[in-house]
Coordinates of C-alpha atoms and ligand atoms in Angstrom, one line a residue:
X1 CA -1.8 -32.5 -31.1
X2 CA 1.5 -30.9 -29.6
X3 CA 2.0 -27.7 -31.4
X4 CA 4.6 -24.6 -31.2
X5 CA 5.5 -21.3 -32.0
X6 CA 8.5 -19.1 -31.9
X7 CA 9.6 -15.8 -31.7
X8 CA 12.4 -13.7 -31.1
X9 CA 15.2 -11.9 -33.4
X10 CA 18.9 -12.6 -32.8
X11 CA 19.9 -9.5 -31.3
X12 CA 16.1 -8.5 -29.8
X13 CA 15.3 -8.7 -26.3
X14 CA 14.7 -12.2 -26.1
X15 CA 13.6 -15.4 -27.6
X16 CA 9.9 -16.8 -26.8
X17 CA 8.5 -20.3 -27.8
X18 CA 4.8 -21.1 -26.7
X19 CA 4.1 -25.3 -26.8
X20 CA 0.4 -26.1 -26.5
X21 CA -0.7 -29.7 -26.1
X22 CA 2.2 -30.5 -23.8
X23 CA 0.2 -33.4 -21.3
X24 CA -0.6 -32.6 -18.0
X25 CA 1.6 -33.8 -15.0
X26 CA 5.2 -34.8 -16.7
X27 CA 7.6 -33.8 -14.3
X28 CA 9.8 -31.1 -15.8
X29 CA 12.7 -29.4 -14.5
X30 CA 14.3 -26.0 -16.0
X31 CA 17.3 -28.2 -15.7
X32 CA 16.6 -30.2 -18.4
X33 CA 16.0 -27.3 -20.7
X34 CA 19.2 -25.8 -20.4
X35 CA 20.9 -29.1 -20.1
X36 CA 20.4 -29.0 -23.8
X37 CA 20.8 -25.4 -24.6
X38 CA 24.0 -25.3 -23.6
X39 CA 24.7 -28.8 -25.9
X40 CA 23.6 -26.7 -28.9
X41 CA 26.2 -24.1 -28.0
X42 CA 29.4 -26.1 -27.8
X43 CA 30.7 -26.6 -30.8
X44 CA 34.5 -26.3 -32.2
X45 CA 33.7 -23.6 -35.3
X46 CA 31.2 -21.0 -33.5
X47 CA 32.3 -17.2 -33.9
X48 CA 32.4 -15.1 -31.0
X49 CA 28.4 -14.7 -30.1
X50 CA 29.0 -18.4 -28.6
X51 CA 31.0 -16.4 -25.7
X52 CA 28.8 -13.5 -25.0
X53 CA 25.6 -16.2 -25.1
X54 CA 24.7 -18.2 -22.7
X55 CA 21.3 -19.9 -22.8
X56 CA 19.3 -20.4 -20.1
X57 CA 15.3 -20.6 -20.0
X58 CA 12.6 -18.7 -17.7
X59 CA 9.5 -20.3 -17.9
X60 CA 6.3 -18.3 -17.5
X61 CA 3.8 -20.2 -17.4
X62 CA 2.4 -24.3 -17.9
X63 CA 4.3 -25.8 -15.0
X64 CA 3.4 -26.1 -11.3
X65 CA 5.9 -27.2 -8.4
X66 CA 7.8 -29.1 -11.2
X67 CA 4.9 -30.5 -12.8
X68 CA 3.0 -29.2 -16.3
X69 CA -0.4 -28.6 -15.9
X70 CA -1.3 -29.4 -19.8
X71 CA -1.6 -25.7 -20.1
X72 CA 0.3 -24.1 -22.6
X73 CA 4.3 -23.9 -21.7
X74 CA 6.1 -20.6 -22.3
X75 CA 9.4 -20.1 -22.1
X76 CA 12.4 -16.6 -22.5
X77 CA 16.0 -17.2 -23.6
X78 CA 17.3 -13.9 -22.9
X79 CA 19.5 -12.7 -26.0
X80 CA 22.5 -11.9 -23.6
X81 CA 23.8 -9.5 -26.6
X82 CA 20.8 -7.8 -26.8
X83 CA 22.4 -5.0 -23.8
X84 CA 25.0 -3.9 -27.2
X85 CA 22.0 -3.9 -30.1
X86 CA 19.2 -1.6 -27.5
X87 CA 19.3 1.2 -30.1
X88 CA 19.4 -0.6 -33.3
X89 CA 17.1 -2.9 -32.5
X90 CA 14.9 -0.4 -30.9
X91 CA 11.1 -1.4 -30.9
X92 CA 9.6 2.4 -30.6
X93 CA 9.4 4.6 -33.7
X94 CA 13.0 6.7 -33.2
X95 CA 10.8 9.9 -34.0
X96 CA 12.5 11.5 -36.6
X97 CA 11.7 9.6 -39.7
X98 CA 14.7 7.4 -39.5
X99 CA 14.7 3.6 -39.6
X100 CA 17.9 2.2 -37.9
X101 CA 20.2 5.0 -36.7
X102 CA 21.6 5.0 -39.9
X103 CA 22.8 1.6 -40.0
X104 CA 20.6 0.0 -42.4
X105 CA 22.1 -3.2 -44.0
X106 CA 22.2 -3.5 -47.7
X107 CA 24.6 -6.0 -48.7
X108 CA 22.6 -9.0 -49.5
X109 CA 25.0 -12.1 -48.5
X110 CA 24.9 -14.9 -51.0
X111 CA 23.4 -17.8 -49.8
X112 CA 21.1 -16.1 -47.1
X113 CA 17.4 -14.8 -46.9
X114 CA 19.0 -11.6 -47.1
X115 CA 17.7 -10.7 -50.4
X116 CA 14.6 -12.2 -51.3
X117 CA 13.4 -11.4 -47.9
X118 CA 14.4 -8.0 -48.8
X119 CA 12.0 -8.2 -52.3
X120 CA 9.4 -10.2 -50.2
X121 CA 8.5 -7.7 -47.5
X122 CA 9.0 -4.4 -48.5
X123 CA 12.2 -3.6 -46.8
X124 CA 15.0 -1.1 -47.1
X125 CA 17.2 -2.4 -44.8
X126 CA 18.0 -6.0 -45.3
X127 CA 18.4 -6.0 -41.2
X128 CA 14.7 -6.8 -40.4
X129 CA 15.2 -9.9 -42.5
X130 CA 18.8 -11.6 -41.3
X131 CA 17.3 -10.8 -37.7
X132 CA 14.4 -13.4 -37.6
X133 CA 16.2 -15.4 -40.3
X134 CA 19.2 -16.0 -38.6
X135 CA 19.8 -20.0 -36.7
X136 CA 19.5 -18.1 -33.1
X137 CA 16.0 -18.4 -33.8
X138 CA 16.8 -22.8 -33.4
X139 CA 17.5 -21.8 -29.3
X140 CA 13.6 -21.1 -29.0
X141 CA 13.1 -24.8 -30.4
X142 CA 15.8 -26.9 -28.8
X143 CA 13.7 -25.7 -25.7
X144 CA 11.1 -27.2 -27.2
X145 CA 12.8 -30.4 -28.0
X146 CA 14.0 -30.4 -24.6
X147 CA 10.3 -30.6 -23.4
X148 CA 9.4 -33.0 -26.0
X149 CA 12.7 -35.7 -25.2
X150 CA 11.7 -35.4 -21.4
X151 CA 8.4 -36.9 -22.7
X152 CA 9.4 -39.5 -24.4
X153 CA 11.9 -40.4 -21.8
X154 CA 8.8 -41.7 -20.1
X155 CA 7.9 -44.3 -22.4
X156 CA 12.1 -45.2 -23.2
X157 CA 12.8 -43.1 -26.6
X158 CA 15.8 -41.5 -26.9
X159 CA 16.6 -39.2 -29.5
X160 CA 20.4 -39.1 -30.2
X161 CA 22.6 -37.0 -32.5
X162 CA 25.9 -37.1 -34.4
X163 CA 28.2 -35.4 -37.1
X164 CA 29.4 -37.9 -39.3
X165 CA 30.9 -35.5 -41.9
X166 CA 32.8 -31.7 -41.9
X167 CA 33.1 -30.5 -45.3
X168 CA 34.7 -33.6 -47.2
X169 CA 36.2 -35.0 -43.8
X170 CA 33.7 -38.4 -42.6
X171 CA 33.8 -41.2 -40.7
X172 CA 34.1 -44.6 -41.6
X173 CA 30.6 -45.8 -42.9
X174 CA 31.1 -49.1 -40.1
X175 CA 30.4 -46.1 -37.7
X176 CA 27.1 -44.6 -39.2
X177 CA 23.9 -45.5 -37.5
X178 CA 23.4 -48.0 -40.1
X179 CA 24.9 -50.4 -37.1
X180 CA 23.3 -51.9 -33.8
X181 CA 26.0 -49.9 -31.2
X182 CA 23.8 -46.9 -31.5
X183 CA 24.1 -45.8 -27.6
X184 CA 27.7 -45.9 -27.9
X185 CA 28.2 -44.1 -31.2
X186 CA 26.2 -41.2 -29.1
X187 CA 28.3 -41.6 -25.8
X188 CA 31.4 -41.4 -28.3
X189 CA 29.8 -38.0 -29.9
X190 CA 29.0 -36.2 -26.9
X191 CA 32.6 -36.3 -25.6
X192 CA 33.7 -34.3 -29.1
X193 CA 33.5 -30.9 -29.6
X194 CA 32.9 -31.5 -33.1
X195 CA 30.1 -34.3 -31.8
X196 CA 32.1 -36.9 -34.3
X197 CA 31.7 -40.5 -32.4
X198 CA 35.7 -41.2 -34.0
X199 CA 38.6 -39.6 -32.0
X200 CA 40.7 -39.3 -35.0
X201 CA 38.4 -38.2 -37.4
X202 CA 37.5 -35.7 -35.0
X203 CA 40.9 -34.4 -34.9
X204 CA 40.7 -33.9 -38.7
X205 CA 37.4 -32.2 -38.9
X206 CA 38.8 -29.5 -36.2
X207 CA 41.6 -29.6 -38.8
X208 CA 39.4 -28.8 -42.1
X209 CA 37.5 -25.7 -39.9
X210 CA 40.4 -24.3 -39.0
X211 CA 42.2 -24.4 -42.7
X212 CA 38.3 -23.0 -43.6
X213 CA 38.7 -20.1 -40.9
X214 CA 42.3 -19.6 -42.3
X215 CA 41.0 -19.1 -45.3
X216 CA 38.0 -16.7 -44.6
X217 CA 35.8 -19.7 -45.9
X218 CA 33.0 -21.6 -44.2
X219 CA 32.3 -25.5 -43.6
X220 CA 29.3 -27.3 -44.2
X221 CA 28.3 -31.1 -42.9
X222 CA 26.2 -34.0 -42.2
X223 CA 24.6 -35.1 -39.3
X224 CA 22.6 -38.2 -38.3
X225 CA 19.9 -38.6 -35.5
X226 CA 18.7 -42.1 -34.4
X227 CA 15.5 -42.7 -32.3
X228 CA 15.5 -45.9 -30.3
X229 CA 12.6 -47.3 -28.5
X230 CA 10.2 -46.3 -30.7
X231 CA 7.2 -48.8 -31.1
X232 CA 5.6 -49.9 -34.6
X233 CA 3.2 -47.8 -35.5
X234 CA 3.4 -44.5 -35.5
X235 CA 2.8 -42.0 -38.4
X236 CA 0.0 -43.5 -41.0
X237 CA -0.2 -44.8 -44.5
X238 CA -3.6 -43.2 -45.2
X239 CA -2.6 -39.7 -46.5
X240 CA 0.3 -37.7 -47.1
X241 CA 0.3 -34.9 -44.3
X242 CA 0.3 -38.3 -41.9
X243 CA 3.6 -40.1 -43.5
X244 CA 6.0 -39.5 -40.5
X245 CA 9.2 -39.7 -42.7
X246 CA 7.7 -36.6 -44.4
X247 CA 6.7 -34.6 -41.2
X248 CA 10.6 -35.7 -40.1
X249 CA 12.4 -34.5 -43.2
X250 CA 10.1 -31.6 -43.2
X251 CA 10.9 -30.5 -39.6
X252 CA 14.6 -31.4 -40.7
X253 CA 14.7 -29.1 -43.9
X254 CA 13.2 -26.2 -41.9
X255 CA 16.4 -26.0 -39.7
X256 CA 18.5 -22.9 -41.2
X257 CA 21.0 -24.1 -43.7
X258 CA 19.9 -28.0 -44.1
X259 CA 19.5 -28.8 -47.8
X260 CA 19.1 -32.6 -48.3
X261 CA 17.5 -34.8 -46.1
X262 CA 17.9 -39.4 -45.8
X263 CA 15.6 -41.5 -44.5
X264 CA 18.2 -44.9 -43.5
X265 CA 20.3 -45.9 -46.4
X266 CA 18.7 -42.5 -48.3
X267 CA 20.2 -42.3 -51.6
X268 CA 22.2 -45.1 -51.8
X269 CA 18.5 -47.0 -52.2
X270 CA 18.7 -46.0 -55.9
X271 CA 22.0 -47.5 -56.7
X272 CA 21.0 -50.9 -55.7
X273 CA 19.0 -53.7 -56.1
X274 CA 15.2 -54.3 -54.4
X275 CA 17.1 -57.5 -52.7
X276 CA 19.9 -55.6 -51.4
X277 CA 17.6 -52.5 -50.1
X278 CA 14.8 -54.0 -48.1
X279 CA 15.3 -55.6 -44.5
X280 CA 13.7 -59.0 -44.4
X281 CA 11.8 -59.8 -41.3
X282 CA 11.7 -61.8 -38.9
X283 CA 10.5 -62.8 -35.3
X284 CA 11.1 -63.8 -31.8
X285 CA 8.7 -64.9 -29.3
X286 CA 10.3 -64.9 -26.1
X287 CA 11.6 -61.8 -24.3
X288 CA 14.4 -61.1 -26.1
X289 CA 15.2 -57.6 -27.4
X290 CA 18.4 -58.7 -29.6
X291 CA 20.1 -56.3 -26.9
X292 CA 18.2 -53.3 -27.7
X293 CA 17.2 -52.3 -23.8
X294 CA 15.7 -49.2 -24.8
X295 CA 12.2 -48.5 -23.5
X296 CA 13.2 -50.6 -20.3
X297 CA 9.6 -50.7 -18.2
X298 CA 7.9 -51.6 -22.1
X299 CA 10.1 -53.8 -24.3
X300 CA 11.1 -56.6 -22.6
X301 CA 7.2 -57.9 -22.4
X302 CA 6.9 -57.2 -26.3
X303 CA 7.6 -60.5 -28.7
X304 CA 9.0 -59.0 -31.8
X305 CA 8.6 -59.0 -35.1
X306 CA 12.1 -58.4 -36.7
X307 CA 14.7 -56.7 -39.0
X308 CA 18.5 -57.7 -38.8
X309 CA 19.1 -55.1 -41.5
X310 CA 17.8 -51.2 -41.1
X311 CA 17.8 -50.0 -44.6
X312 CA 14.8 -48.5 -43.8
X313 CA 15.7 -46.6 -40.8
X314 CA 12.2 -47.4 -38.8
X315 CA 10.1 -46.3 -41.3
X316 CA 8.0 -48.1 -43.5
X317 CA 4.5 -47.0 -45.5
X318 CA 4.9 -43.1 -43.6
X319 CA 4.8 -45.6 -40.3
X320 CA 7.9 -46.4 -37.7
X321 CA 8.8 -50.4 -37.7
X322 CA 10.2 -50.9 -34.7
X323 CA 13.4 -50.3 -35.7
X324 CA 15.4 -47.3 -34.6
X325 CA 14.7 -44.6 -36.6
X326 CA 18.0 -43.5 -38.9
X327 CA 17.9 -39.1 -40.4
X328 CA 20.9 -37.6 -42.5
X329 CA 20.8 -33.9 -42.8
X330 CA 23.5 -32.4 -44.8
X331 CA 24.0 -28.1 -43.7
X332 CA 25.4 -26.2 -46.4
X333 CA 28.1 -23.7 -45.2
X334 CA 27.4 -20.5 -43.4
X335 CA 27.0 -17.9 -46.4
X336 CA 28.2 -15.2 -43.8
X337 CA 31.7 -15.2 -45.6
X338 CA 35.1 -12.8 -44.6
X339 CA 35.7 -14.3 -48.0
X340 CA 33.8 -11.7 -50.4
X341 CA 31.5 -13.1 -52.7
X342 CA 30.1 -10.7 -55.6
X343 CA 26.7 -9.2 -54.6
X344 CA 25.2 -6.2 -55.9
X345 CA 24.0 -3.6 -53.2
X346 CA 20.3 -2.6 -53.1
X347 CA 20.2 0.6 -52.2
X348 CA 22.9 2.0 -55.2
X349 CA 22.3 -0.9 -57.3
X350 CA 26.4 -1.6 -57.7
X351 CA 28.5 -4.0 -57.0
X352 CA 30.1 -4.9 -53.9
X353 CA 32.3 -7.2 -52.1
X354 CA 31.5 -8.0 -49.0
X355 CA 33.3 -7.4 -45.5
X356 CA 32.0 -9.1 -42.1
X357 CA 32.7 -8.9 -38.8
X358 CA 31.7 -11.6 -37.0
X359 CA 31.1 -15.2 -38.4
X360 CA 30.6 -18.8 -37.3
X361 CA 33.0 -20.9 -39.6
X362 CA 31.2 -24.1 -38.8
X363 CA 28.3 -25.0 -36.6
X364 CA 27.5 -28.4 -37.7
X365 CA 27.8 -29.7 -34.8
X366 CA 25.1 -27.1 -33.4
X367 CA 22.9 -28.1 -36.2
X368 CA 23.2 -32.3 -35.1
X369 CA 21.6 -31.2 -31.6
X370 CA 19.0 -28.6 -33.4
X371 CA 18.3 -31.9 -35.5
X372 CA 17.3 -33.7 -32.2
X373 CA 15.0 -31.5 -30.7
X374 CA 12.8 -31.1 -34.1
X375 CA 13.1 -35.0 -33.9
X376 CA 11.8 -35.2 -30.8
X377 CA 8.8 -33.2 -30.9
X378 CA 7.6 -35.0 -34.0
X379 CA 7.8 -38.1 -32.5
X380 CA 6.6 -36.7 -29.5
X381 CA 3.5 -35.3 -31.8
X382 CA 3.0 -38.6 -33.5
X383 CA 3.1 -40.7 -30.3
X384 CA 0.4 -38.6 -28.3
X385 CA -1.9 -38.9 -31.6
X386 CA -1.8 -42.6 -31.5
X387 CA -2.1 -43.3 -27.5
X388 CA -4.0 -40.3 -26.4
X389 CA -4.5 -39.1 -22.9
X390 CA -4.2 -35.5 -21.5
X391 CA -2.1 -36.5 -18.7
X392 CA 1.5 -39.1 -18.9
X393 CA -0.4 -41.9 -16.4
X394 CA -3.2 -42.1 -19.0
X395 CA -1.0 -42.4 -21.8
X396 CA 1.2 -45.0 -20.2
X397 CA -2.1 -47.0 -19.8
X398 CA -3.1 -46.4 -23.1
X399 CA 0.7 -47.6 -24.6
X400 CA 0.8 -50.8 -21.9
X401 CA -2.6 -51.5 -23.8
X402 CA -0.9 -51.3 -27.3
X403 CA 2.3 -53.2 -26.2
X404 CA 0.0 -55.8 -24.5
X405 CA -1.7 -56.2 -27.7
X406 CA 1.3 -56.2 -29.8
X407 CA 2.4 -59.3 -27.8
X408 CA -0.5 -61.6 -28.8
X409 CA -0.6 -60.4 -32.6
Ligands
EPS1 C1 24.2 -15.9 -36.6 C2 25.1 -15.5 -37.0 C3 25.7 -15.3 -35.4 C4 25.8 -16.5 -35.1 C5 24.2 -16.9 -34.6 C6 23.7 -17.3 -36.1 O1 25.6 -14.6 -34.9 P1 26.0 -12.9 -34.9 O2 25.6 -12.2 -36.1 O3 25.4 -12.5 -33.3 O4 27.2 -12.9 -34.6 O5 26.3 -16.6 -34.1 O6 23.5 -17.9 -33.6 C7 23.3 -17.8 -32.6 C8 23.1 -16.5 -31.9 C9 23.2 -18.8 -32.1 O7 22.7 -18.5 -30.7 O8 22.8 -20.0 -32.2 C10 23.2 -15.5 -38.4 O9 23.1 -14.9 -39.7 O10 22.4 -16.7 -38.5

């Protein structure tokens, strides 16, 4: 079983992630993780904070001479901004009965964890909630996802993402992941600072972000995550907590500000007839992979049951069916606004209109990279669950055996 925990406050000293269950003898370099961390930081619409941070991982355990040991991997990402917050985020008691040097936050933002967190944990300083509910935490999850991606790469499994909508500006349905050109869509999205595969739409999205900024508002959107090179049979139909779609949806929903998830055709299934929804099954005996080409060491030897369509998004009965996995997540506009929304001060119980100093306008491009990370974790987890093994070559041996069995099925 693969598992992880993260720790760290947004303006605390650092973020930490401990991963357990990563197989031994996986090549893993510092750069594999830093590359993903910097992808998360790119994105039109971020606020001033990203100019301060330049995320880099420090690995303190689990790796020796560039290879995993099979022991827990501990990763640290420093918060550069902590230098400016040392007093406010002091670990030690202040000694004068004060909590936070008279800088308590008492004005909860609508849409944020602020008020409910304060009520739940008994805090009269909302900072004690917002520091941890902040999406800064996702840097640690991206580090975890980067390790999982490195592992999946050994098996030709690729996790990609792109943005399909920002504030109502949408790519054409041809570009959405129903199509077979996933690698190409991803390549184009990587070149866009809103992670949108279409240049003209990218420009419209940037304009929508600019408009929101000018109006003191924030703006949400939708991103897609696609996984290619996945064998059939990951996850299971036999128990609720082993269903792959359920676990993927939970993982994506756990990203800050995500309010909706779709798999494949998603909500579209409700309006269509069964004959238009279900993907018919075909069989090819040869080595043809219909141009998918992923998993070059593995796939070409497998005759395939395949579908011409992929409305199921690669998952049927809670199991991967061998088609690319396609997921979509909707992100709400960030709740920290320059435009004041009505709320009540928890100390004075009086209405107030919020003023803020610094905020992101749009973080959908960053969320799409985070989506890749949490999806990579779930896929790596079910992959290890199915193919077992404590070191990478052992898992490869098991995987080859499974593919051989599929070839004869
Ligand atoms: C965040 C508020 C902003 C974001 C932050 C998430 O930070 P600050 O309050 O320091 O301006 O920049 O995101 C990150 C720091 C990050 O690394 O993504 C929030 O309230 O969720």
